Amino acid sequence: MAPGVDSVFGTVPQAAPVAVFQLTADFRADVDPRKVNLGVGAYRTDEGQPWVLPVVRKVEQMIAKDTSLNHEYLPILGLPEFRANSSRIALGEDSPAIQENRVGGVQSLGGTGALRIGAEFLRRWYNGTNNTATPVYISSPSWENHNSVFTDAGFKDIRTYRYWDGAKRGLDIQGFLEDLEKAPEFSIFILHACAHNPTGTDPTQEQWKQIAAVMKRRFLFPFFDSAYQGFASGSLDRDAWAVRFFVSEGFELFCAQSFSKNFGLYNERVGNLTVVAKDADNVQRTLSQMEKIVRTTWSNPPSQGARIVATTLTSPELFAEWKGNVKTMADRVLLMRAELRSRLEALGTPGTWNHITEQIGMFSFTGLNTKQVQYLIKEKHIYLMASGRINMCGVTTKNLDYVASSIHEAITKIQ
């Protein structure tokens, strides 16, 4: 320790708080009875409460009563039946890639863990060995962790591709395609499988076909992030369409899956990295290297959440019940979108509001600017991200009128 320095940690700077968690802390500290939290990225019931899916409650009881289970270590790559069935719902029951044994999975700590294992592998083994200069493209805007995960994995050239058109409040497909065309060959593109975070705006199937055509011609690597399968539209198959189309076009790809939203298993950290390769040999060698990465990251994963998901996905009765639970959540979000839009339009709120119902999934990109966001937080006690992103699950039949009138007030008072 240097003379005069009280601690070896004395020069460590204070890091900025993670925005969404700070927003939740501010909300909790607020004593105003009108307060509304539209920031948190988790499902809420119409009473504003977390929801444990009924099928999850049922399976938890089954696991608790199963005396054959123990607490031995899982394999490094995770629970085999969890990995296999996670990849199956991503790629489809009749996926040729699965039938040809060229699909593998890595159980991970949530979707973030899947992204990190995938990023670490790509830095070590993709486009050469330890090539930190491979460009990684992330949509503008995107979930803030995408940038951090790939930066922390060692990539030095993080770029953005055009995605959101603020003027028309929709997808900038022309800019997206132009950026794909200009990207150096073998660049990595992070693609949102469905329910784009934060915009809630997805390409149409025809637009996905255009995107895939350019990526195939330019030798670009697709890394899908699938955090909302089933939750976005209420249909597992519809929400996985883009991933399955890319596989059908012959792409080798990664798909990071999270079961936080569609199973409500937020704190169990249940994720899977699906790997689709050219053949079985390529999959096995890739998984062998991922096993090395996992060994020094979390060594092997926890079992509880993976058992819940695997048990549900392998039982026809439980699987059907789960799909019903997921549709319950998706339908509530769709209803709140329709109700919020109708109220804003009835109030004559300046601007167009069709994007509220055209967007999909948990989040809506409202178009509110930072001053209007601050007004809502400070004056109306409505907490949302600085980008104007709101969690539609935070809107309920009880606060709907207040949220709509407050947004109307912010837009008419603050430019």
XYZ file of C-alpha atoms in Angstrom:
415
model
C 0.000 0.000 0.000
C 1.343 3.436 -0.942
C 2.182 5.868 1.894
C -0.809 8.001 2.869
C -3.345 5.703 1.215
C -5.892 4.314 3.686
C -7.101 1.427 1.508
C -5.903 -0.616 -1.441
C -9.296 0.227 -2.906
C -8.891 3.957 -2.309
C -8.546 4.828 -5.995
C -11.532 2.809 -7.185
C -14.054 5.213 -8.748
C -17.750 5.032 -7.932
C -19.597 3.425 -10.863
C -22.815 4.923 -12.149
C -25.891 2.980 -11.011
C -27.669 0.702 -13.488
C -30.454 2.954 -14.756
C -33.431 0.589 -14.568
C -32.550 -0.640 -11.075
C -32.007 2.938 -9.868
C -35.407 3.851 -11.293
C -37.007 1.029 -9.278
C -35.207 2.180 -6.121
C -36.472 5.745 -6.674
C -40.008 4.428 -7.194
C -39.908 2.435 -3.967
C -38.682 5.472 -2.023
C -41.506 7.643 -3.382
C -44.350 8.015 -0.854
C -46.846 9.605 -3.260
C -49.957 7.363 -3.489
C -50.326 8.090 -7.217
C -46.930 6.615 -8.105
C -46.688 4.255 -11.073
C -43.694 2.147 -12.110
C -43.450 1.827 -15.902
C -39.739 1.063 -15.836
C -39.255 -2.436 -14.447
C -38.761 -5.159 -17.072
C -41.067 -7.726 -15.479
C -44.690 -8.796 -15.840
C -47.271 -7.405 -13.447
C -50.900 -8.398 -12.934
C -53.744 -5.903 -13.200
C -53.272 -5.446 -9.439
C -49.681 -4.368 -10.123
C -48.233 -7.490 -8.505
C -45.683 -10.087 -9.687
C -47.320 -13.280 -10.999
C -46.052 -16.768 -10.310
C -47.427 -18.805 -13.216
C -49.883 -21.478 -11.993
C -48.018 -24.122 -13.976
C -44.774 -23.106 -12.233
C -46.425 -23.446 -8.814
C -47.628 -26.912 -9.803
C -44.215 -28.074 -11.060
C -42.444 -26.663 -7.993
C -44.670 -28.862 -5.835
C -43.902 -31.883 -8.023
C -40.163 -31.268 -7.701
C -40.410 -30.791 -3.921
C -42.157 -34.149 -3.539
C -39.797 -36.060 -5.850
C -37.466 -37.892 -3.458
C -35.334 -39.196 -6.345
C -33.908 -35.715 -6.934
C -30.755 -34.531 -5.200
C -28.343 -31.601 -5.149
C -25.446 -33.142 -7.029
C -23.628 -31.011 -9.590
C -25.208 -30.820 -13.027
C -22.974 -31.377 -16.067
C -20.961 -28.281 -16.970
C -23.184 -27.551 -19.974
C -26.319 -28.020 -17.878
C -29.358 -30.276 -17.527
C -29.529 -32.281 -20.794
C -33.341 -32.399 -21.029
C -33.521 -28.645 -20.385
C -30.981 -27.857 -23.102
C -32.582 -30.142 -25.685
C -36.128 -28.927 -25.094
C -35.138 -25.264 -24.955
C -33.571 -25.589 -28.394
C -36.630 -27.519 -29.567
C -39.072 -24.711 -28.761
C -36.751 -22.165 -30.377
C -36.299 -24.110 -33.613
C -39.600 -26.017 -33.801
C -40.812 -29.576 -33.363
C -39.925 -30.581 -36.912
C -36.658 -28.662 -37.265
C -34.388 -30.348 -39.838
C -31.372 -28.944 -37.972
C -32.373 -30.895 -34.841
C -33.104 -34.039 -36.870
C -29.648 -33.744 -38.473
C -27.985 -33.507 -35.016
C -26.420 -30.139 -35.769
C -27.961 -28.275 -32.825
C -26.512 -27.947 -29.332
C -27.385 -26.056 -26.174
C -25.618 -24.514 -23.206
C -27.634 -23.894 -20.029
C -26.789 -20.414 -18.838
C -27.520 -17.893 -16.120
C -30.408 -16.188 -17.882
C -30.301 -14.649 -21.316
C -27.394 -12.454 -20.234
C -25.323 -15.542 -19.423
C -26.127 -17.016 -22.829
C -25.046 -13.797 -24.518
C -21.820 -13.699 -22.521
C -20.842 -17.324 -23.230
C -21.612 -16.774 -26.911
C -19.659 -13.506 -27.003
C -16.677 -15.058 -25.230
C -16.662 -17.981 -27.669
C -16.885 -15.708 -30.720
C -14.012 -13.573 -29.511
C -11.838 -16.647 -28.987
C -12.743 -18.704 -32.051
C -14.731 -16.768 -34.670
C -13.146 -15.049 -37.692
C -9.684 -16.145 -36.581
C -8.308 -16.844 -33.129
C -8.837 -14.183 -30.446
C -9.895 -11.622 -33.045
C -11.033 -8.689 -30.917
C -11.321 -6.512 -34.038
C -14.331 -8.316 -35.532
C -17.079 -5.661 -35.739
C -20.128 -6.312 -33.555
C -23.290 -4.503 -34.659
C -26.034 -3.640 -32.172
C -29.332 -1.991 -33.097
C -29.875 1.696 -32.383
C -31.423 1.695 -29.848
C -31.015 -1.642 -28.058
C -31.017 -3.180 -24.604
C -28.082 -1.462 -22.884
C -26.520 -4.745 -21.730
C -25.785 -5.828 -25.318
C -23.029 -3.261 -25.644
C -21.594 -4.030 -22.197
C -21.555 -7.823 -22.672
C -19.618 -7.696 -25.933
C -17.281 -4.965 -24.689
C -16.494 -6.945 -21.534
C -15.911 -10.052 -23.667
C -13.063 -8.141 -25.311
C -14.503 -6.886 -28.602
C -12.954 -3.541 -29.552
C -15.191 -2.486 -32.449
C -18.811 -2.166 -31.291
C -20.974 -0.427 -33.893
C -24.652 0.391 -34.289
C -27.027 -0.328 -37.145
C -30.027 1.839 -37.897
C -33.273 0.457 -36.550
C -35.686 3.013 -35.124
C -37.118 5.824 -37.235
C -38.148 8.451 -34.691
C -40.053 10.547 -37.210
C -42.420 7.805 -38.288
C -42.140 5.897 -34.992
C -41.387 2.625 -36.711
C -38.664 0.475 -38.234
C -36.038 2.120 -40.428
C -35.792 -0.878 -42.734
C -33.959 1.040 -45.450
C -31.269 2.209 -43.015
C -31.050 -1.284 -41.532
C -30.467 -2.873 -44.961
C -27.942 -0.203 -45.959
C -25.939 -0.813 -42.789
C -25.964 -4.551 -43.480
C -24.623 -3.881 -46.971
C -21.827 -1.657 -45.646
C -20.746 -3.976 -42.807
C -17.413 -5.772 -43.312
C -17.796 -9.460 -44.153
C -17.958 -11.768 -41.107
C -19.264 -8.991 -38.846
C -21.504 -10.147 -35.972
C -25.062 -8.792 -35.828
C -27.109 -8.919 -32.625
C -30.722 -9.432 -33.698
C -33.810 -9.350 -31.469
C -35.840 -12.477 -32.274
C -39.127 -10.770 -31.362
C -40.482 -7.909 -29.228
C -37.483 -5.653 -29.825
C -36.249 -4.023 -26.620
C -36.784 -1.084 -26.191
C -38.869 -0.169 -29.249
C -41.362 -3.053 -29.411
C -41.048 -2.763 -33.194
C -40.196 -5.912 -35.168
C -39.499 -6.463 -38.865
C -42.306 -8.098 -40.819
C -41.681 -11.589 -42.212
C -40.989 -10.063 -45.638
C -38.498 -7.647 -44.094
C -36.787 -10.517 -42.235
C -36.383 -12.230 -45.607
C -34.670 -9.103 -46.957
C -32.408 -8.944 -43.905
C -31.465 -12.618 -44.210
C -30.708 -12.278 -47.942
C -28.199 -9.489 -47.347
C -26.633 -11.248 -44.350
C -26.169 -14.450 -46.347
C -24.601 -12.620 -49.286
C -22.314 -10.560 -47.015
C -21.277 -13.527 -44.791
C -22.583 -11.829 -41.636
C -23.097 -13.853 -38.432
C -26.566 -13.743 -36.795
C -26.655 -13.810 -33.004
C -30.305 -13.781 -31.957
C -31.470 -12.646 -28.536
C -34.807 -14.327 -27.755
C -36.096 -13.022 -24.437
C -39.845 -12.978 -25.130
C -40.845 -16.101 -27.065
C -44.586 -16.624 -26.597
C -44.854 -13.484 -24.490
C -44.854 -11.133 -27.485
C -47.765 -12.391 -29.569
C -49.089 -15.229 -27.405
C -47.772 -17.754 -29.962
C -44.484 -19.618 -29.487
C -44.262 -20.360 -33.207
C -44.989 -16.826 -34.401
C -42.425 -15.334 -32.021
C -39.740 -17.778 -33.219
C -40.414 -17.249 -36.921
C -37.300 -15.175 -37.650
C -34.890 -17.612 -35.974
C -36.460 -20.582 -37.761
C -36.360 -18.810 -41.112
C -32.638 -18.080 -40.755
C -32.019 -21.738 -39.907
C -34.049 -22.817 -42.962
C -31.826 -20.546 -45.086
C -28.754 -22.500 -44.004
C -27.254 -20.030 -41.527
C -24.992 -21.151 -38.724
C -26.076 -19.047 -35.766
C -26.403 -18.524 -32.015
C -29.669 -17.870 -30.209
C -29.624 -16.675 -26.588
C -32.852 -17.729 -24.872
C -34.258 -16.390 -21.618
C -37.051 -17.960 -19.579
C -37.344 -14.996 -17.225
C -40.368 -13.449 -18.938
C -42.250 -16.385 -20.453
C -41.946 -18.552 -17.307
C -41.801 -15.680 -14.800
C -38.554 -17.182 -13.443
C -36.708 -13.860 -13.144
C -34.554 -14.646 -10.112
C -33.889 -18.292 -11.020
C -31.673 -17.127 -13.916
C -32.780 -19.693 -16.489
C -31.294 -19.324 -19.960
C -29.992 -21.388 -22.848
C -27.602 -20.710 -25.702
C -28.776 -22.601 -28.783
C -26.008 -23.298 -31.298
C -26.871 -24.200 -34.892
C -23.898 -25.374 -36.959
C -23.242 -26.943 -40.354
C -23.031 -30.491 -39.024
C -22.747 -32.592 -35.848
C -18.947 -32.460 -35.783
C -18.908 -28.646 -35.798
C -21.492 -28.545 -32.998
C -19.513 -30.924 -30.792
C -16.248 -29.025 -31.186
C -18.009 -25.730 -30.496
C -19.661 -27.129 -27.348
C -16.321 -28.511 -26.171
C -14.874 -24.994 -26.195
C -17.972 -23.522 -24.562
C -17.576 -26.094 -21.807
C -14.118 -24.635 -21.095
C -15.580 -21.119 -20.931
C -18.418 -22.154 -18.597
C -15.982 -24.002 -16.319
C -14.155 -20.771 -15.447
C -17.288 -18.595 -15.424
C -19.865 -20.364 -13.207
C -18.435 -23.907 -13.368
C -21.878 -25.478 -13.726
C -25.406 -24.081 -13.519
C -28.155 -24.299 -10.883
C -30.878 -26.923 -11.298
C -34.138 -25.566 -9.890
C -35.238 -23.269 -12.726
C -33.969 -25.659 -15.390
C -35.953 -28.523 -13.830
C -39.113 -26.406 -13.790
C -38.735 -25.563 -17.479
C -37.686 -29.079 -18.539
C -40.534 -30.750 -16.622
C -43.042 -28.371 -18.209
C -41.733 -28.716 -21.760
C -41.619 -32.535 -21.664
C -45.189 -33.067 -20.422
C -47.963 -32.485 -23.012
C -50.429 -31.501 -20.271
C -48.057 -29.104 -18.496
C -46.849 -27.698 -21.829
C -50.440 -26.891 -22.834
C -51.087 -25.275 -19.451
C -47.911 -23.187 -19.783
C -48.923 -21.953 -23.232
C -52.232 -20.871 -21.699
C -50.414 -19.003 -18.913
C -48.174 -17.261 -21.441
C -51.194 -16.240 -23.511
C -52.802 -14.769 -20.382
C -49.795 -12.473 -19.974
C -49.594 -11.582 -23.668
C -53.318 -10.827 -23.868
C -53.191 -8.461 -20.875
C -50.366 -6.516 -22.500
C -52.264 -6.319 -25.810
C -55.362 -5.059 -23.961
C -53.391 -2.349 -22.138
C -51.893 -1.216 -25.451
C -55.346 -0.838 -26.998
C -56.761 0.937 -23.934
C -53.850 3.384 -23.600
C -53.967 4.276 -27.277
C -57.736 4.842 -27.218
C -57.468 7.143 -24.199
C -54.646 9.221 -25.668
C -56.589 9.601 -28.900
C -59.785 10.488 -27.004
C -57.857 13.196 -25.122
C -56.629 14.599 -28.431
C -53.026 14.154 -27.344
C -50.751 15.730 -29.992
C -49.065 13.281 -32.365
C -50.094 9.873 -33.632
C -50.544 6.921 -31.270
C -51.070 3.957 -33.581
C -47.503 2.853 -32.789
C -48.664 1.888 -29.281
C -50.745 -0.962 -30.722
C -48.452 -1.694 -33.666
C -45.539 -2.386 -31.322
C -45.362 -5.778 -29.632
C -44.183 -7.341 -26.388
C -43.574 -5.908 -22.959
C -42.251 -2.501 -23.957
C -43.513 0.483 -25.874
C -41.292 3.234 -27.235
C -43.618 6.172 -26.628
C -41.723 8.929 -28.435
C -41.610 11.048 -25.265
C -38.460 13.171 -25.025
C -36.176 13.380 -21.981
C -37.778 16.615 -20.670
C -41.240 15.071 -20.870
C -39.950 11.960 -19.100
C -38.516 14.085 -16.311
C -41.810 15.945 -15.991
C -43.675 12.647 -15.583
C -41.237 11.456 -12.928
C -40.972 14.690 -10.940
C -44.509 16.050 -11.261
C -46.680 12.985 -11.812
C -44.639 10.293 -10.002
C -44.732 8.073 -13.079
C -41.390 6.301 -13.430
C -40.100 5.408 -16.901
C -36.776 5.156 -18.707
C -35.126 8.323 -20.050
C -35.533 6.949 -23.583
C -39.321 7.136 -23.242
C -39.627 3.351 -23.025
C -42.501 2.145 -20.878
C -43.324 -1.333 -19.611
C -46.922 -1.935 -20.685
C -47.318 -4.368 -17.768
C -47.074 -1.405 -15.403
C -50.302 -0.036 -16.891
C -53.433 -1.361 -15.167
C -57.172 -0.733 -15.377
C -56.782 1.248 -12.132
C -54.024 3.643 -13.286
C -54.825 3.760 -17.004
C -56.701 7.088 -16.922
C -54.038 8.689 -14.735
C -51.186 7.493 -16.981
C -52.952 8.666 -20.151
C -53.875 12.096 -18.771
C -50.339 12.538 -17.393
C -48.754 11.709 -20.764
C -51.197 14.132 -22.404
C -50.215 16.821 -19.889
C -46.481 16.233 -20.365
C -46.735 16.463 -24.143
C -48.931 19.575 -24.177
C -46.915 21.424 -21.489
C -43.351 20.355 -22.274
C -41.852 20.550 -25.760
